[in-house]
mmCIF file of C-alpha atoms in Angstrom:
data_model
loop_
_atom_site.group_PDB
_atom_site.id
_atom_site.type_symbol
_atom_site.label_atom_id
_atom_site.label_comp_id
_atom_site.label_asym_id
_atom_site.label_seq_id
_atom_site.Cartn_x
_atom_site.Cartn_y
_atom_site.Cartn_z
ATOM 1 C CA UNK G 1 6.253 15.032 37.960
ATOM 2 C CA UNK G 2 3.203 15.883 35.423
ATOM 3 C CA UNK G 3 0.163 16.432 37.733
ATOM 4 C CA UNK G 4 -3.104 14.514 37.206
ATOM 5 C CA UNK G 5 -6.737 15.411 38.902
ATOM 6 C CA UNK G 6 -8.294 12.381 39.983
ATOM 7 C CA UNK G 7 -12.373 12.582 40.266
ATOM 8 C CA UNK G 8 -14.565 10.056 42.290
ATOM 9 C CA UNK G 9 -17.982 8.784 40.322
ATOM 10 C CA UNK G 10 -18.908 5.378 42.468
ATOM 11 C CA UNK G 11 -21.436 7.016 44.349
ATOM 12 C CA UNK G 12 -23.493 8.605 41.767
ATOM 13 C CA UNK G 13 -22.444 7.056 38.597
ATOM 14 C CA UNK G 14 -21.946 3.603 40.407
ATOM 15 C CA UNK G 15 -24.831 3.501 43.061
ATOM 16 C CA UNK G 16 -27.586 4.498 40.446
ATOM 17 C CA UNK G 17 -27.660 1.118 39.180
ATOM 18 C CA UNK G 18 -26.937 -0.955 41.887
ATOM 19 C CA UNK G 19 -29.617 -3.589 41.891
ATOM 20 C CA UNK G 20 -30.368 -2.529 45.331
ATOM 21 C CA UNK G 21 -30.335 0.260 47.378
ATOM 22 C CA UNK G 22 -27.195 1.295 49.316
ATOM 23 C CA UNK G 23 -27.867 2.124 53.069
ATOM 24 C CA UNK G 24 -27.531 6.325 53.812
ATOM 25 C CA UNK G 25 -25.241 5.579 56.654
ATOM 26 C CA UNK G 26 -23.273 3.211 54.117
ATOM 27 C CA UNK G 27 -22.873 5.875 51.610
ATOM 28 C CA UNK G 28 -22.041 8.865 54.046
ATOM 29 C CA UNK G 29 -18.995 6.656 55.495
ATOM 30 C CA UNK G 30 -18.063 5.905 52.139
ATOM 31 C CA UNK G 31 -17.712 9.120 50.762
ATOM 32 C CA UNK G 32 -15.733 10.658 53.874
ATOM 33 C CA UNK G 33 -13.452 7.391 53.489
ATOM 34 C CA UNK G 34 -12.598 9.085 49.925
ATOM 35 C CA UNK G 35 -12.758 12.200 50.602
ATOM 36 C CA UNK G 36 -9.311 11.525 53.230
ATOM 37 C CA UNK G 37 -7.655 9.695 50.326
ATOM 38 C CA UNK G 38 -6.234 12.887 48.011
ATOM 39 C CA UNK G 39 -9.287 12.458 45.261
ATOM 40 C CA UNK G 40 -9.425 16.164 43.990
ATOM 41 C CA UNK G 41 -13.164 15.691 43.385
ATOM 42 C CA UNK G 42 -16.316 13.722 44.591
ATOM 43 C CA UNK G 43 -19.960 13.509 42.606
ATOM 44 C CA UNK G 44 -21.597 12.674 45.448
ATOM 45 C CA UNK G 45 -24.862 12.029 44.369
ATOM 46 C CA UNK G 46 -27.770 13.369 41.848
ATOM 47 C CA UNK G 47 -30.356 15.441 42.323
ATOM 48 C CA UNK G 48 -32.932 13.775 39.941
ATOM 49 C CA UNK G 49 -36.435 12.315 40.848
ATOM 50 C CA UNK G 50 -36.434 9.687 43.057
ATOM 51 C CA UNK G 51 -38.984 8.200 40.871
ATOM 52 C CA UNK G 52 -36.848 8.087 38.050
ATOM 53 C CA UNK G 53 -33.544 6.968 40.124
ATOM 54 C CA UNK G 54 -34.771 5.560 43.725
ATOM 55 C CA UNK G 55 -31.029 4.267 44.426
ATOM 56 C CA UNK G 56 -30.523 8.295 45.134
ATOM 57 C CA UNK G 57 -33.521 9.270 46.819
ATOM 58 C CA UNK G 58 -31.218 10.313 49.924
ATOM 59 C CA UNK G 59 -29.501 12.563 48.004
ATOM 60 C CA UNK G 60 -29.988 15.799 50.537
ATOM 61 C CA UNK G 61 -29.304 14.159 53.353
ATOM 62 C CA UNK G 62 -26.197 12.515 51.821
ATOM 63 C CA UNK G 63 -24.479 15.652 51.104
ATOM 64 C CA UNK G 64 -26.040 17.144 54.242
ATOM 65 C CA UNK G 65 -24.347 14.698 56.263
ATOM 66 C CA UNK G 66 -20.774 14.384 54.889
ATOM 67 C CA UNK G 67 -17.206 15.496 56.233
ATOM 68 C CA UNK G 68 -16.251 18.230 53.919
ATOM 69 C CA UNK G 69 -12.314 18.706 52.897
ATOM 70 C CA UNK G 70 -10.766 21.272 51.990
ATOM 71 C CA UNK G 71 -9.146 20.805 48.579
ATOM 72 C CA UNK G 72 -11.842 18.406 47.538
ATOM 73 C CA UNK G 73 -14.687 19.765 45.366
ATOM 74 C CA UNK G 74 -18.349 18.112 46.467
ATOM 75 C CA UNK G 75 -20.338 17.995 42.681
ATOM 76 C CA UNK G 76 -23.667 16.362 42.225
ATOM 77 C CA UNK G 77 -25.408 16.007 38.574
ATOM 78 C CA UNK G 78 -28.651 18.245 37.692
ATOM 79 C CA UNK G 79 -31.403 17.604 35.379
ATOM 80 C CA UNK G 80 -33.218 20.791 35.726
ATOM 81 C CA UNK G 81 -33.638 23.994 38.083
ATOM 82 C CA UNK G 82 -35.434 21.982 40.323
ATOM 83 C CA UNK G 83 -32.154 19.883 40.534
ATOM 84 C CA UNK G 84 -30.251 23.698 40.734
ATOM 85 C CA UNK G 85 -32.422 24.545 43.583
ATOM 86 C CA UNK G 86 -31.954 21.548 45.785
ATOM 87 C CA UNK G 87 -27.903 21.760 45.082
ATOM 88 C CA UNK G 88 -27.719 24.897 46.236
ATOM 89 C CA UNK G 89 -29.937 24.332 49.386
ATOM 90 C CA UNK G 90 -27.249 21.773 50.252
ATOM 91 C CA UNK G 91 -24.710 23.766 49.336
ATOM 92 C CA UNK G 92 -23.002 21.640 46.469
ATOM 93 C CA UNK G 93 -19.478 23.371 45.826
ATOM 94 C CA UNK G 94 -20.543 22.542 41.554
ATOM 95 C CA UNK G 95 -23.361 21.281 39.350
ATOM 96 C CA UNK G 96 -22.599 18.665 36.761
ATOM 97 C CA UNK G 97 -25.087 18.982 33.687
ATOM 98 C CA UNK G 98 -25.348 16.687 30.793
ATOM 99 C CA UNK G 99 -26.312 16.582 27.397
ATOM 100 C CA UNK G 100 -25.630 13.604 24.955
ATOM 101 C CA UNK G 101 -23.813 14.823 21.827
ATOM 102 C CA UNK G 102 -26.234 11.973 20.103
ATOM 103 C CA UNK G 103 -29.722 13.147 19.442
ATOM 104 C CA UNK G 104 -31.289 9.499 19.802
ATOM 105 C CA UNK G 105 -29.385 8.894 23.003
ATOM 106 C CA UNK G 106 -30.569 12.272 24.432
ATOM 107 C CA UNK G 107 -34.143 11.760 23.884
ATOM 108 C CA UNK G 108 -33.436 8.168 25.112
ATOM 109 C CA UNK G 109 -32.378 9.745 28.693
ATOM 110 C CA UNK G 110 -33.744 13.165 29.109
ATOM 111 C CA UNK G 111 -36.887 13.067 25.772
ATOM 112 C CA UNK G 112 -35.017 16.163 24.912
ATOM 113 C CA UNK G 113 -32.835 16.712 21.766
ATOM 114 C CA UNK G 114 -29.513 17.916 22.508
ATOM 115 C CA UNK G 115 -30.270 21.942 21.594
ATOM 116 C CA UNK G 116 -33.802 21.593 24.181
ATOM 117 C CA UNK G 117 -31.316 20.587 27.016
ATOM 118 C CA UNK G 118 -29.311 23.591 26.470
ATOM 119 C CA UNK G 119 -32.038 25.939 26.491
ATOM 120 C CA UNK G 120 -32.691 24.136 30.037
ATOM 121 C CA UNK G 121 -29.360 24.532 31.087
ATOM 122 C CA UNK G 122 -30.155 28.730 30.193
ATOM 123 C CA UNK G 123 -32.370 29.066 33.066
ATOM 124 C CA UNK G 124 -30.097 26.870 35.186
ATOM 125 C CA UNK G 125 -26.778 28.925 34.755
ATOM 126 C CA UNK G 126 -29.429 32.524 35.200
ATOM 127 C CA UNK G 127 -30.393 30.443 38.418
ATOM 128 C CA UNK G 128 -26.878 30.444 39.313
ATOM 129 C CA UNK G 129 -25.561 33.318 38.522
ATOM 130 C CA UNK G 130 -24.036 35.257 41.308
ATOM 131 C CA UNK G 131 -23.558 32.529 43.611
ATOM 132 C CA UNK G 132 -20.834 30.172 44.580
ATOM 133 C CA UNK G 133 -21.955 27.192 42.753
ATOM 134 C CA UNK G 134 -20.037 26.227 39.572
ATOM 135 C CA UNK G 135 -21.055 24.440 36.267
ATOM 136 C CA UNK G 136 -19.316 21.435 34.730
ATOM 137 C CA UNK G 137 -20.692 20.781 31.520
ATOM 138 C CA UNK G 138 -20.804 16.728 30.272
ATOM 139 C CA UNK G 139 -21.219 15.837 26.602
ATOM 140 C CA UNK G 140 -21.869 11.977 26.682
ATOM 141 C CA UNK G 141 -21.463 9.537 23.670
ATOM 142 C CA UNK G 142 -18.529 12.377 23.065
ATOM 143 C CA UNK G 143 -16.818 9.119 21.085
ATOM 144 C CA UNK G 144 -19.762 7.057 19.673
ATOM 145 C CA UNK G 145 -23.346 5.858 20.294
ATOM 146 C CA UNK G 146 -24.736 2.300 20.307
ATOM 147 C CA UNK G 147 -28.089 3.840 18.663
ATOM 148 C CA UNK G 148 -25.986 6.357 16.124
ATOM 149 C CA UNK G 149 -22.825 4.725 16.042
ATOM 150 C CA UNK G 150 -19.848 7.119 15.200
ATOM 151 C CA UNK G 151 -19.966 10.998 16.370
ATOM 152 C CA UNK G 152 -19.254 13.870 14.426
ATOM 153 C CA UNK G 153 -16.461 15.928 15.654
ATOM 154 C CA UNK G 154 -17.731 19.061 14.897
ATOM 155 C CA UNK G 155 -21.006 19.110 16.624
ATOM 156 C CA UNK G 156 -18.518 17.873 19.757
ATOM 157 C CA UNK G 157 -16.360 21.324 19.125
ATOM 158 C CA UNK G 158 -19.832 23.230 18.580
ATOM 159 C CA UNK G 159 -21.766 21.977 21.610
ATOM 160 C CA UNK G 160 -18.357 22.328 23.951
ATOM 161 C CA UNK G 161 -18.821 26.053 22.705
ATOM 162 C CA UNK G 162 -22.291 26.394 23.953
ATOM 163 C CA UNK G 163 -21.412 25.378 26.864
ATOM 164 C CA UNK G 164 -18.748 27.956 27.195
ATOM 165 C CA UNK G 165 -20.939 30.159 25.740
ATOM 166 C CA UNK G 166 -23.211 29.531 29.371
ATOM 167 C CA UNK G 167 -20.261 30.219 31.569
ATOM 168 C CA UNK G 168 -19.292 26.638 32.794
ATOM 169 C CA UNK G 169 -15.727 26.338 34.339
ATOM 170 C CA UNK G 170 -15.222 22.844 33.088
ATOM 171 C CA UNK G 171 -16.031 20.563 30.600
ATOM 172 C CA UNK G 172 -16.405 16.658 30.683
ATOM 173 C CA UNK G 173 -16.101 14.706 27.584
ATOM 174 C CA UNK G 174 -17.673 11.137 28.297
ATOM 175 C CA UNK G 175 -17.323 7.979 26.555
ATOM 176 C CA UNK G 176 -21.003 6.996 27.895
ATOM 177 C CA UNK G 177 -20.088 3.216 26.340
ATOM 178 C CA UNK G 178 -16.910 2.416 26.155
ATOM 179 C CA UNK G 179 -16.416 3.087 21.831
ATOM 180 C CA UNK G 180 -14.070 5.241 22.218
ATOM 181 C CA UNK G 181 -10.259 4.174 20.942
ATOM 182 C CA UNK G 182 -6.877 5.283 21.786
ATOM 183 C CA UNK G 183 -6.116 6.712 18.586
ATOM 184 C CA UNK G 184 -9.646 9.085 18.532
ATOM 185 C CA UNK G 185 -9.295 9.991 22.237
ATOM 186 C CA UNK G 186 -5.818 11.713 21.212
ATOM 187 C CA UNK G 187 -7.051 13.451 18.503
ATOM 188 C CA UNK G 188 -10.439 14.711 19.880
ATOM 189 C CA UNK G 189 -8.350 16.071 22.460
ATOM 190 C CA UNK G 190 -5.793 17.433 21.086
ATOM 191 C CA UNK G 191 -8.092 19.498 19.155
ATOM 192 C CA UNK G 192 -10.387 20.381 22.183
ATOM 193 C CA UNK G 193 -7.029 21.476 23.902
ATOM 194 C CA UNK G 194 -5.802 23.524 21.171
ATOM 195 C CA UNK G 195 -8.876 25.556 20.772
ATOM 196 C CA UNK G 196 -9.675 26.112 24.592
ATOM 197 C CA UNK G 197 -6.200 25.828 26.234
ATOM 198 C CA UNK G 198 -6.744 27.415 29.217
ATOM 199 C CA UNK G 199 -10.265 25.267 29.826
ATOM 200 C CA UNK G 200 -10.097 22.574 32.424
ATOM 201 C CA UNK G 201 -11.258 19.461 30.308
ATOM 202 C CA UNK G 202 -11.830 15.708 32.003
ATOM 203 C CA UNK G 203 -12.443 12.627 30.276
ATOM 204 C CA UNK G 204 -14.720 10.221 31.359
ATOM 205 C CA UNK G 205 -14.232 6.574 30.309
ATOM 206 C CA UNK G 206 -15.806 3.390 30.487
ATOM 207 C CA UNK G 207 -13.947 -0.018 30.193
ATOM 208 C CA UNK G 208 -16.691 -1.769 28.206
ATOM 209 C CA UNK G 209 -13.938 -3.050 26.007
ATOM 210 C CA UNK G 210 -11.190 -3.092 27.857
ATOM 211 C CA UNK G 211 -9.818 0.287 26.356
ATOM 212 C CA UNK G 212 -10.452 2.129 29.441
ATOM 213 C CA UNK G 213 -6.756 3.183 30.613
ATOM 214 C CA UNK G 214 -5.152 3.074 27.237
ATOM 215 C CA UNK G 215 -7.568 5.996 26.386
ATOM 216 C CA UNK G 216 -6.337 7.795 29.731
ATOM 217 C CA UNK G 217 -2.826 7.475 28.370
ATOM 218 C CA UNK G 218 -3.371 8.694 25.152
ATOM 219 C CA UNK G 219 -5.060 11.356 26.660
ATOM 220 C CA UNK G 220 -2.334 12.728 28.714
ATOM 221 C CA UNK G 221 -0.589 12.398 25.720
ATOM 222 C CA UNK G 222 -2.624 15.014 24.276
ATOM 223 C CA UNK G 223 -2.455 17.085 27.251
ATOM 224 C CA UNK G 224 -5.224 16.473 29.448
ATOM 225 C CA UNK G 225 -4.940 16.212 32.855
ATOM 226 C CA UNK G 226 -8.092 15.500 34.263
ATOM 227 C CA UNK G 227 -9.998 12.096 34.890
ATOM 228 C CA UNK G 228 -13.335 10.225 36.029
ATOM 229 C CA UNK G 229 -12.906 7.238 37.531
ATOM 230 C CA UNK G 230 -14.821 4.778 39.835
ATOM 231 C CA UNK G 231 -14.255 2.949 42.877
ATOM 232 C CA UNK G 232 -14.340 -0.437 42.266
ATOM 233 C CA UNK G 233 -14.885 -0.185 38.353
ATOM 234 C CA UNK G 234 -18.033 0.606 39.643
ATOM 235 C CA UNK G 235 -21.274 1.141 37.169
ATOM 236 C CA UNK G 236 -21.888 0.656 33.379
ATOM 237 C CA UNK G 237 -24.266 2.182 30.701
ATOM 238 C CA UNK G 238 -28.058 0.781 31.067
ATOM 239 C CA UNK G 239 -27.628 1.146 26.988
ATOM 240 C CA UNK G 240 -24.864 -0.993 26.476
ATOM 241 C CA UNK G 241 -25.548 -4.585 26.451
ATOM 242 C CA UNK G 242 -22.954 -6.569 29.007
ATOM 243 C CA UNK G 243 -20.854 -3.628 29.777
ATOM 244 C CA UNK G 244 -18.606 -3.184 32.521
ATOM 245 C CA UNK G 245 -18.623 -0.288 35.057
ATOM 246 C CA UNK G 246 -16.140 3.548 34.549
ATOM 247 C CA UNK G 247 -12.593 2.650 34.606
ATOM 248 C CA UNK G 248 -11.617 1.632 38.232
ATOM 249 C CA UNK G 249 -10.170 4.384 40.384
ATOM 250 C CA UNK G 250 -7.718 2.519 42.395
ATOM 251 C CA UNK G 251 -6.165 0.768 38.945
ATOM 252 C CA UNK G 252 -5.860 4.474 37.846
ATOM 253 C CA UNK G 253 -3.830 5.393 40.359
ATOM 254 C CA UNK G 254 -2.006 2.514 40.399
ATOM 255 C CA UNK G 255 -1.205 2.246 36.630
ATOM 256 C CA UNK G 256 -0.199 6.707 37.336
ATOM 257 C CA UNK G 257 2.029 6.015 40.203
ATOM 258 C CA UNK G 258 4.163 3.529 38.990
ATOM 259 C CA UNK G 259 4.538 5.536 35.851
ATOM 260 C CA UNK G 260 5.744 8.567 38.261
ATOM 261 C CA UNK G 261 2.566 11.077 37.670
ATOM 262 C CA UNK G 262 1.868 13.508 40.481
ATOM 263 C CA UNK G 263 -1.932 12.815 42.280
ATOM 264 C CA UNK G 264 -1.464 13.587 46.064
ATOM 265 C CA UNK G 265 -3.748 10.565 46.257
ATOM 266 C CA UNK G 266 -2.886 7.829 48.807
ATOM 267 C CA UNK G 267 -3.242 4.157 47.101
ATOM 268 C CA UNK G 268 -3.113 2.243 50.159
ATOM 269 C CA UNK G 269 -6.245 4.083 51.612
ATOM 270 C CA UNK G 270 -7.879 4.082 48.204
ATOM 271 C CA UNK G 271 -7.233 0.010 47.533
ATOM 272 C CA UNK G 272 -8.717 -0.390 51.098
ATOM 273 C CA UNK G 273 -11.942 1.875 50.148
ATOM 274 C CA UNK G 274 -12.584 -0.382 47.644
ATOM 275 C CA UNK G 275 -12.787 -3.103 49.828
ATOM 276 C CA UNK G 276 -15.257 -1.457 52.648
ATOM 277 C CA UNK G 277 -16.772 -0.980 48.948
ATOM 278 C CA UNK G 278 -17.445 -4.599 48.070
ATOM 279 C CA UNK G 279 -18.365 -5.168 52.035
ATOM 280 C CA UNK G 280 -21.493 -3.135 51.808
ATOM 281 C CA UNK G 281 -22.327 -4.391 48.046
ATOM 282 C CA UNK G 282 -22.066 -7.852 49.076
ATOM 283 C CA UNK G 283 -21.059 -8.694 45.437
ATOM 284 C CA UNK G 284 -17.713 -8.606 43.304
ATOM 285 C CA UNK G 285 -16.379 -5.556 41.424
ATOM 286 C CA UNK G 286 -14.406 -5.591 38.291
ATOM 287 C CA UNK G 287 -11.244 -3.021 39.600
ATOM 288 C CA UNK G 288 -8.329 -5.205 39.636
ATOM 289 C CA UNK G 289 -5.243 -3.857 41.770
ATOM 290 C CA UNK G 290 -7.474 -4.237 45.119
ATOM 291 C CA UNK G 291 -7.227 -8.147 44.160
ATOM 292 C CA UNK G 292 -3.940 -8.149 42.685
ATOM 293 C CA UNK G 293 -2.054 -5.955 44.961
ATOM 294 C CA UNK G 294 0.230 -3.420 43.737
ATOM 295 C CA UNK G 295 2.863 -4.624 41.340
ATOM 296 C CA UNK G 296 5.268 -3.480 44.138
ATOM 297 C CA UNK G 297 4.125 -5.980 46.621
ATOM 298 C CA UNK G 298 6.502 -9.067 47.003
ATOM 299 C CA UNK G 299 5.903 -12.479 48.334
ATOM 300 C CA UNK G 300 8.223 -14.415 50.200
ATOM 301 C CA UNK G 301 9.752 -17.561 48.253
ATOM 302 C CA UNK G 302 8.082 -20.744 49.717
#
């Protein structure tokens, strides 16, 4: 059995945008519900301003608060050193940082251009250095940009270098919109595998168009083993008119299990996460197994 990493995004990448804000208590029981279900790794929150993203303002007291697992790996997303500071104060086990491979999209979200952000992310990884904390480095719009449009492989391959060139242990190629197609997920990765084989690589996808877990297959094709995903279906780009949330953890596992891959994630558990989810949103989600059931689930002949 091939094994697959499965990584939890609801509550950062899901709760930013909520329309309102999701109790502290709420999000602390949350999170320890996940963290018993197998998920190899959690972004629990971000450290950004509260200002800027209000639905996190809790954020130290979140991961203050939490059950910690072994075997789980607690990651929150950085903008800056400030962001380095307070993640190491609450003793994050990794920092997530992320630049968009798209110039227009990056000055969109951070009023940086892509090569300003990584002479940030300099004084972060110094900051670092010598402590516990790791790096993951995220490349979003890694398969298109609704400003740009297509993205040029190359500056993919040379910005994945500068991050290796800074030290991080892993490397996150998003599809921040949901562009990206079976067919280009296989061969970015394939070539991002072949040049860095020994370089833990996730993908991150969106189901904006429905593509969400055909791109996960192709990517295991290609050998990667490593995957966002989102409680619920959970979230969605501010930037992309009408789109859904990430690809839906629970369907993940779901669509993985039946297909024998190895998680060490218990579906039961997760399927009834998602609905404590929905209880505390008070609104529908778009993941579809928790409504379903799971395809092995029979009904009695009436």
């Amino acid at each position: 059995m091939e094994r697959i990493y499965i990584q939890e995004v609801a509550t950062r990448d899901g709760f930013q945008i909520e329309d309102q804000f999701v109790p502290t208590d709420e999000k602390v029981k949350l999170i320890n519900k996940l963290s018993s279900t197998g998920l190899d790794k959690i972004e629990v929150t971000s450290f950004v301003s509260p200002i800027a993203v209000p639905n996190l303002k809790d954020a130290e007291e979140v991961m203050r608060r939490i059950d910690r697992h072994p075997g789980v790996t607690y990651t929150t997303l950085i903008p800056n050193i400030k962001g380095a500071e307070r993640a190491l104060e609450c003793k994050a086990d990794e920092v997530n940082l992320v630049a968009s491979v798209s110039e227009t999209h990056n000055r969109k979200n951070v009023r940086k251009t892509p090569e300003e952000s990584f002479e940030n992310f300099k004084d972060i990884s110094s900051y670092l250095s010598g402590t516990n904390v790791q790096m993951n480095g995220t490349l979003a719009t890694t398969f298109g940009c609704p400003f740009e449009g297509s993205i040029d492989e190359g500056k993919v391959l040379h910005l994945i270098e500068q991050y290796v060139i800074l030290g991080v242990a892993g490397i996150t190629l998003a599809d921040t919109t949901g562009m990206a197609t079976p067919k280009q997920v296989y061969r970015l990765s394939e070539k991002v595998r072949n040049r860095w084989p020994d370089l833990p690589i996730t993908l991150h996808f969106h189901n904006t168009r429905g593509m969400g877990l055909a791109n996960v297959m192709e990517g295991i094709r290609a050998g990667i083993d490593r995957f966002d995903a989102s409680l619920g279906g959970l979230g969605g780009c501010p930037f992309a008119p009408g789109a859904t949330g990430n690809i839906c953890t629970e369907d993940l596992v779901h669509m993985l299990a039946f297909m024998d891959y190895d998680m060490r994630v218990d579906l039961d558990e997760l399927i009834d996460t998602s609905k404590y989810l929905t209880s505390i949103l008070n609104h529908d989600v778009p993941g579809q197994v928790m409504k379903a059931g799971k395809i092995s689930d029979l009904y009695p002949v009436s």
